[in-house]
CSV table of C-alpha atoms in Angstrom, one decimal:
chain,number,residue,atom,x,y,z
A,1156,GLU,CA,-27.1,-12.4,18.8
A,1157,ILE,CA,-25.2,-9.3,17.7
A,1158,ILE,CA,-21.8,-11.0,17.8
A,1159,SER,CA,-23.2,-13.9,15.8
A,1160,GLU,CA,-24.5,-11.6,13.1
A,1161,TYR,CA,-21.9,-8.8,13.0
A,1162,GLY,CA,-18.9,-10.3,14.8
A,1163,ALA,CA,-17.2,-9.4,18.1
A,1164,ASP,CA,-15.1,-6.7,16.6
A,1165,SER,CA,-18.1,-4.8,15.3
A,1166,MET,CA,-19.8,-5.1,18.7
A,1167,ARG,CA,-16.6,-3.9,20.5
A,1168,MET,CA,-16.0,-0.9,18.2
A,1169,TYR,CA,-19.6,0.2,18.2
A,1170,GLU,CA,-19.6,0.3,22.0
A,1171,MET,CA,-16.5,2.5,21.9
A,1172,PHE,CA,-17.9,4.6,19.1
A,1173,MET,CA,-21.2,5.5,20.7
A,1174,GLY,CA,-19.8,8.5,22.5
A,1175,PRO,CA,-18.0,9.6,25.7
A,1176,LEU,CA,-18.0,6.9,28.3
A,1177,GLU,CA,-19.5,9.1,31.0
A,1178,VAL,CA,-22.5,10.0,28.9
A,1179,SER,CA,-25.7,7.9,28.6
A,1180,LYS,CA,-26.4,6.8,25.1
A,1181,PRO,CA,-29.3,5.1,23.4
A,1182,TRP,CA,-28.7,1.8,21.8
A,1183,ALA,CA,-29.3,1.9,18.0
A,1184,THR,CA,-28.5,-0.9,15.6
A,1185,THR,CA,-28.2,1.6,12.7
A,1186,GLY,CA,-25.0,2.8,14.3
A,1187,LEU,CA,-23.8,-0.8,14.7
A,1188,VAL,CA,-24.3,-1.4,10.9
A,1189,GLY,CA,-22.3,1.7,10.2
A,1190,VAL,CA,-19.3,0.4,12.2
A,1191,TYR,CA,-19.7,-3.0,10.5
A,1192,ARG,CA,-19.5,-1.3,7.1
A,1193,PHE,CA,-16.4,0.6,8.2
A,1194,LEU,CA,-14.6,-2.6,9.2
A,1195,ASP,CA,-15.7,-4.1,5.9
A,1196,ARG,CA,-14.1,-1.1,4.1
A,1197,ILE,CA,-10.9,-1.7,5.9
A,1198,TYR,CA,-10.9,-5.4,5.0
A,1199,ARG,CA,-11.6,-4.6,1.3
A,1200,LEU,CA,-8.9,-2.0,1.3
A,1201,PHE,CA,-6.3,-4.7,2.1
A,1202,GLU,CA,-7.9,-7.0,-0.5
A,1203,GLU,CA,-8.1,-4.6,-3.3
A,1204,ARG,CA,-4.9,-2.6,-2.9
A,1205,THR,CA,-1.4,-3.7,-3.7
A,1206,ILE,CA,1.0,-3.3,-0.8
A,1207,THR,CA,4.1,-1.5,-1.9
A,1208,ASP,CA,7.3,-0.3,-0.2
A,1209,GLU,CA,6.9,3.2,-1.7
A,1210,GLN,CA,6.8,6.2,0.6
A,1211,PRO,CA,3.4,7.8,1.0
A,1212,SER,CA,2.8,11.3,-0.4
A,1213,ASP,CA,3.4,14.3,1.8
A,1214,GLU,CA,-0.4,14.7,2.3
A,1215,LEU,CA,-1.0,11.1,3.2
A,1216,ASN,CA,2.0,11.0,5.5
A,1217,ARG,CA,0.7,14.1,7.4
A,1218,THR,CA,-2.7,12.4,7.7
A,1219,LEU,CA,-1.0,9.3,9.0
A,1220,HIS,CA,1.0,11.2,11.7
A,1221,LYS,CA,-2.1,13.2,12.7
A,1222,THR,CA,-3.9,9.9,13.1
A,1223,ILE,CA,-1.2,8.4,15.2
A,1224,LYS,CA,-1.1,11.4,17.5
A,1225,LYS,CA,-4.9,11.6,17.9
A,1226,VAL,CA,-5.4,7.9,18.4
A,1227,THR,CA,-2.6,7.8,20.9
A,1228,TYR,CA,-3.9,10.7,23.0
A,1229,ASP,CA,-7.5,9.8,22.7
A,1230,THR,CA,-6.9,6.2,23.7
A,1231,ASN,CA,-5.0,7.2,26.7
A,1232,THR,CA,-7.8,9.5,27.8
A,1233,LEU,CA,-10.5,7.0,27.0
A,1234,ASN,CA,-12.0,9.1,24.2
A,1235,PHE,CA,-12.4,6.1,22.0
A,1236,ASN,CA,-15.1,7.6,19.8
A,1237,THR,CA,-12.9,10.5,18.5
A,1238,ALA,CA,-10.0,8.1,18.0
A,1239,ILE,CA,-12.2,6.0,15.8
A,1240,SER,CA,-13.4,9.0,13.9
A,1241,GLN,CA,-9.8,9.9,13.0
A,1242,MET,CA,-9.1,6.4,11.8
A,1243,MET,CA,-12.1,6.8,9.5
A,1244,VAL,CA,-10.4,9.9,8.1
A,1245,LEU,CA,-7.3,7.9,7.4
A,1246,VAL,CA,-9.2,5.1,5.7
A,1247,ASN,CA,-11.0,7.6,3.5
A,1248,GLU,CA,-7.7,9.0,2.4
A,1249,LEU,CA,-6.3,5.5,1.6
A,1250,TYR,CA,-9.2,4.9,-0.7
A,1251,LYS,CA,-8.0,7.8,-2.8
A,1252,VAL,CA,-4.6,6.1,-3.6
A,1253,GLU,CA,-4.2,3.3,-6.1
A,1254,THR,CA,-1.6,1.4,-4.0
A,1255,LEU,CA,-1.1,1.0,-0.2
A,1256,PRO,CA,2.3,2.0,1.2
A,1257,ARG,CA,3.4,-0.6,3.6
A,1258,VAL,CA,4.4,1.9,6.3
A,1259,VAL,CA,0.8,3.3,6.3
A,1260,ALA,CA,-0.9,-0.1,6.2
A,1261,GLU,CA,1.1,-1.5,9.1
A,1262,THR,CA,0.6,1.6,11.2
A,1263,LEU,CA,-3.1,1.5,10.6
A,1264,VAL,CA,-3.3,-2.1,11.7
A,1265,LYS,CA,-1.3,-1.3,14.9
A,1266,LEU,CA,-3.7,1.5,15.7
A,1267,LEU,CA,-6.7,-0.8,15.1
A,1268,GLY,CA,-5.3,-3.4,17.5
A,1269,PRO,CA,-6.9,-2.2,20.8
A,1270,TYR,CA,-10.2,-1.5,19.0
A,1271,VAL,CA,-10.7,-4.6,16.8
A,1272,PRO,CA,-8.1,-7.2,17.8
A,1273,HIS,CA,-9.5,-10.0,15.7
A,1274,LEU,CA,-9.5,-8.1,12.4
A,1275,ALA,CA,-6.2,-6.4,13.3
A,1276,GLU,CA,-4.4,-9.7,14.0
A,1277,GLU,CA,-5.7,-11.2,10.7
A,1278,LEU,CA,-4.5,-8.2,8.7
A,1279,TRP,CA,-1.2,-8.2,10.5
A,1280,GLU,CA,-0.7,-11.8,9.4
A,1281,ARG,CA,-1.8,-10.9,5.8
A,1282,LEU,CA,1.0,-8.3,5.8
A,1283,GLY,CA,3.5,-11.2,6.3
A,1284,HIS,CA,4.1,-11.1,10.0
A,1285,SER,CA,4.2,-14.3,12.0
A,1286,GLY,CA,4.4,-12.8,15.5
A,1287,GLY,CA,1.3,-11.5,17.3
A,1288,LEU,CA,0.4,-7.8,17.0
A,1289,SER,CA,0.2,-7.4,20.8
A,1290,THR,CA,4.0,-7.8,21.0
A,1291,VAL,CA,4.7,-5.0,18.5
A,1292,ALA,CA,5.7,-1.5,19.7
A,1293,TRP,CA,3.0,1.3,19.4
A,1294,PRO,CA,3.7,3.7,16.5
A,1295,GLN,CA,5.3,7.0,17.1
A,1296,PHE,CA,4.4,10.3,15.4
A,1297,VAL,CA,6.5,13.2,14.3
A,1298,GLU,CA,5.1,16.4,15.7
A,1299,GLU,CA,6.1,18.6,12.7
A,1300,LEU,CA,4.0,16.3,10.5
A,1301,THR,CA,0.9,16.9,12.6
A,1302,VAL,CA,0.8,20.6,11.8
A,1303,ASP,CA,-0.9,21.7,8.6
A,1304,ASN,CA,1.1,23.6,6.0
A,1305,GLN,CA,-2.1,25.1,4.7
A,1306,ILE,CA,-4.3,27.4,6.7
A,1307,GLU,CA,-7.5,29.3,5.9
A,1308,MET,CA,-6.9,33.1,5.5
A,1309,VAL,CA,-9.9,35.4,5.9
A,1310,PHE,CA,-10.1,38.6,3.8
A,1311,GLN,CA,-12.2,41.4,5.2
A,1312,VAL,CA,-13.2,44.9,4.0
A,1313,ASN,CA,-14.1,47.3,6.8
A,1314,GLY,CA,-14.2,44.3,9.2
A,1315,LYS,CA,-16.7,42.3,7.2
A,1316,VAL,CA,-15.6,38.9,5.8
A,1317,ARG,CA,-15.7,39.1,2.0
A,1318,SER,CA,-13.5,36.0,1.1
A,1319,LYS,CA,-11.7,33.0,2.5
A,1320,VAL,CA,-8.8,31.3,0.8
A,1321,MET,CA,-6.4,28.5,1.6
A,1322,VAL,CA,-2.7,29.7,1.7
A,1323,SER,CA,0.6,28.4,2.8
A,1324,LYS,CA,1.3,28.9,6.5
A,1325,GLY,CA,3.8,31.6,7.5
A,1326,LEU,CA,3.4,34.0,4.5
A,1327,GLY,CA,4.6,37.5,5.1
A,1328,LYS,CA,2.5,40.6,5.4
A,1329,ASP,CA,3.2,41.9,1.9
A,1330,GLU,CA,2.4,38.6,0.3
A,1331,VAL,CA,-1.0,38.2,1.9
A,1332,LEU,CA,-1.9,41.8,1.2
A,1333,ALA,CA,-1.1,41.3,-2.4
A,1334,MET,CA,-3.2,38.2,-2.5
A,1335,ALA,CA,-6.1,40.0,-0.9
A,1336,LYS,CA,-6.0,42.9,-3.3
A,1337,LYS,CA,-6.0,40.5,-6.3
A,1338,ASP,CA,-8.9,38.4,-4.9
A,1339,GLU,CA,-11.9,38.6,-7.2
A,1340,LYS,CA,-14.4,38.6,-4.4
A,1341,LEU,CA,-12.8,41.7,-2.9
A,1342,ALA,CA,-12.5,43.6,-6.2
A,1343,SER,CA,-16.0,45.1,-6.1
A,1344,TRP,CA,-15.5,46.2,-2.5
A,1345,LEU,CA,-12.2,48.0,-3.2
A,1346,GLU,CA,-13.0,49.5,-6.7
A,1347,GLY,CA,-13.2,53.3,-6.5
A,1348,ARG,CA,-12.5,53.3,-2.8
A,1349,THR,CA,-9.6,54.8,-0.9
A,1350,ILE,CA,-7.6,52.5,1.3
A,1351,VAL,CA,-7.3,54.0,4.8
A,1352,LYS,CA,-5.7,51.2,6.6
A,1353,GLU,CA,-4.3,47.6,6.1
A,1354,ILE,CA,-4.4,45.2,9.0
A,1355,VAL,CA,-2.7,41.8,8.8
A,1356,VAL,CA,-2.9,39.2,11.5
A,1357,ALA,CA,-0.4,36.5,10.7
A,1358,ASP,CA,-2.0,33.2,9.5
A,1359,LYS,CA,-5.5,34.5,10.3
A,1360,LEU,CA,-6.8,37.5,8.4
A,1361,VAL,CA,-6.4,40.6,6.3
A,1362,ASN,CA,-8.7,43.5,7.0
A,1363,ILE,CA,-8.6,46.4,4.5
A,1364,VAL,CA,-10.3,49.6,5.7
A,1365,VAL,CA,-11.6,51.8,3.0
A,1366,LYS,CA,-13.7,55.0,2.6
């Protein structure tokens, strides 16, 4: 009955998305509807977006490679639910762009193959391929592209968090200290106080000790 109403792919992906295989899970059709809508979003994405040969933006390319890495590892370890969650992240990012880079579209379809084979084969054909998707090599990721360039830096005064900002990874001690002292949220905590010590933990936090 479920396959008749929602399709075999929805049934298949929902069972994989319910949670870790070793954990007992209650059956709930609300979750099934959510998966059905996710697959509908993917289908509409390919209908509504023009496929181009343009290269993806740096941000989208990084999301793509993070997705390849996570889906690869999580599929191998049978953590299907978290692999699907990451594919949802990629699809959300694709809805933010006006055109669909072919390299991203084709990679997404390859990753979907083991999860929703019927939809994946149809999209693969729509992309202009005559051969079956099961004969195509699994996508590879570039490790450097799976690491974020931006990290969250915590600014503290006397060990208490007063601000959090996103900064480029790998900034030097003097640079992050200067940023902390200019931070508006820290201003009132530093005004009229004497700085006793400045502690910088690379790519993590700045702690300014005052009296």
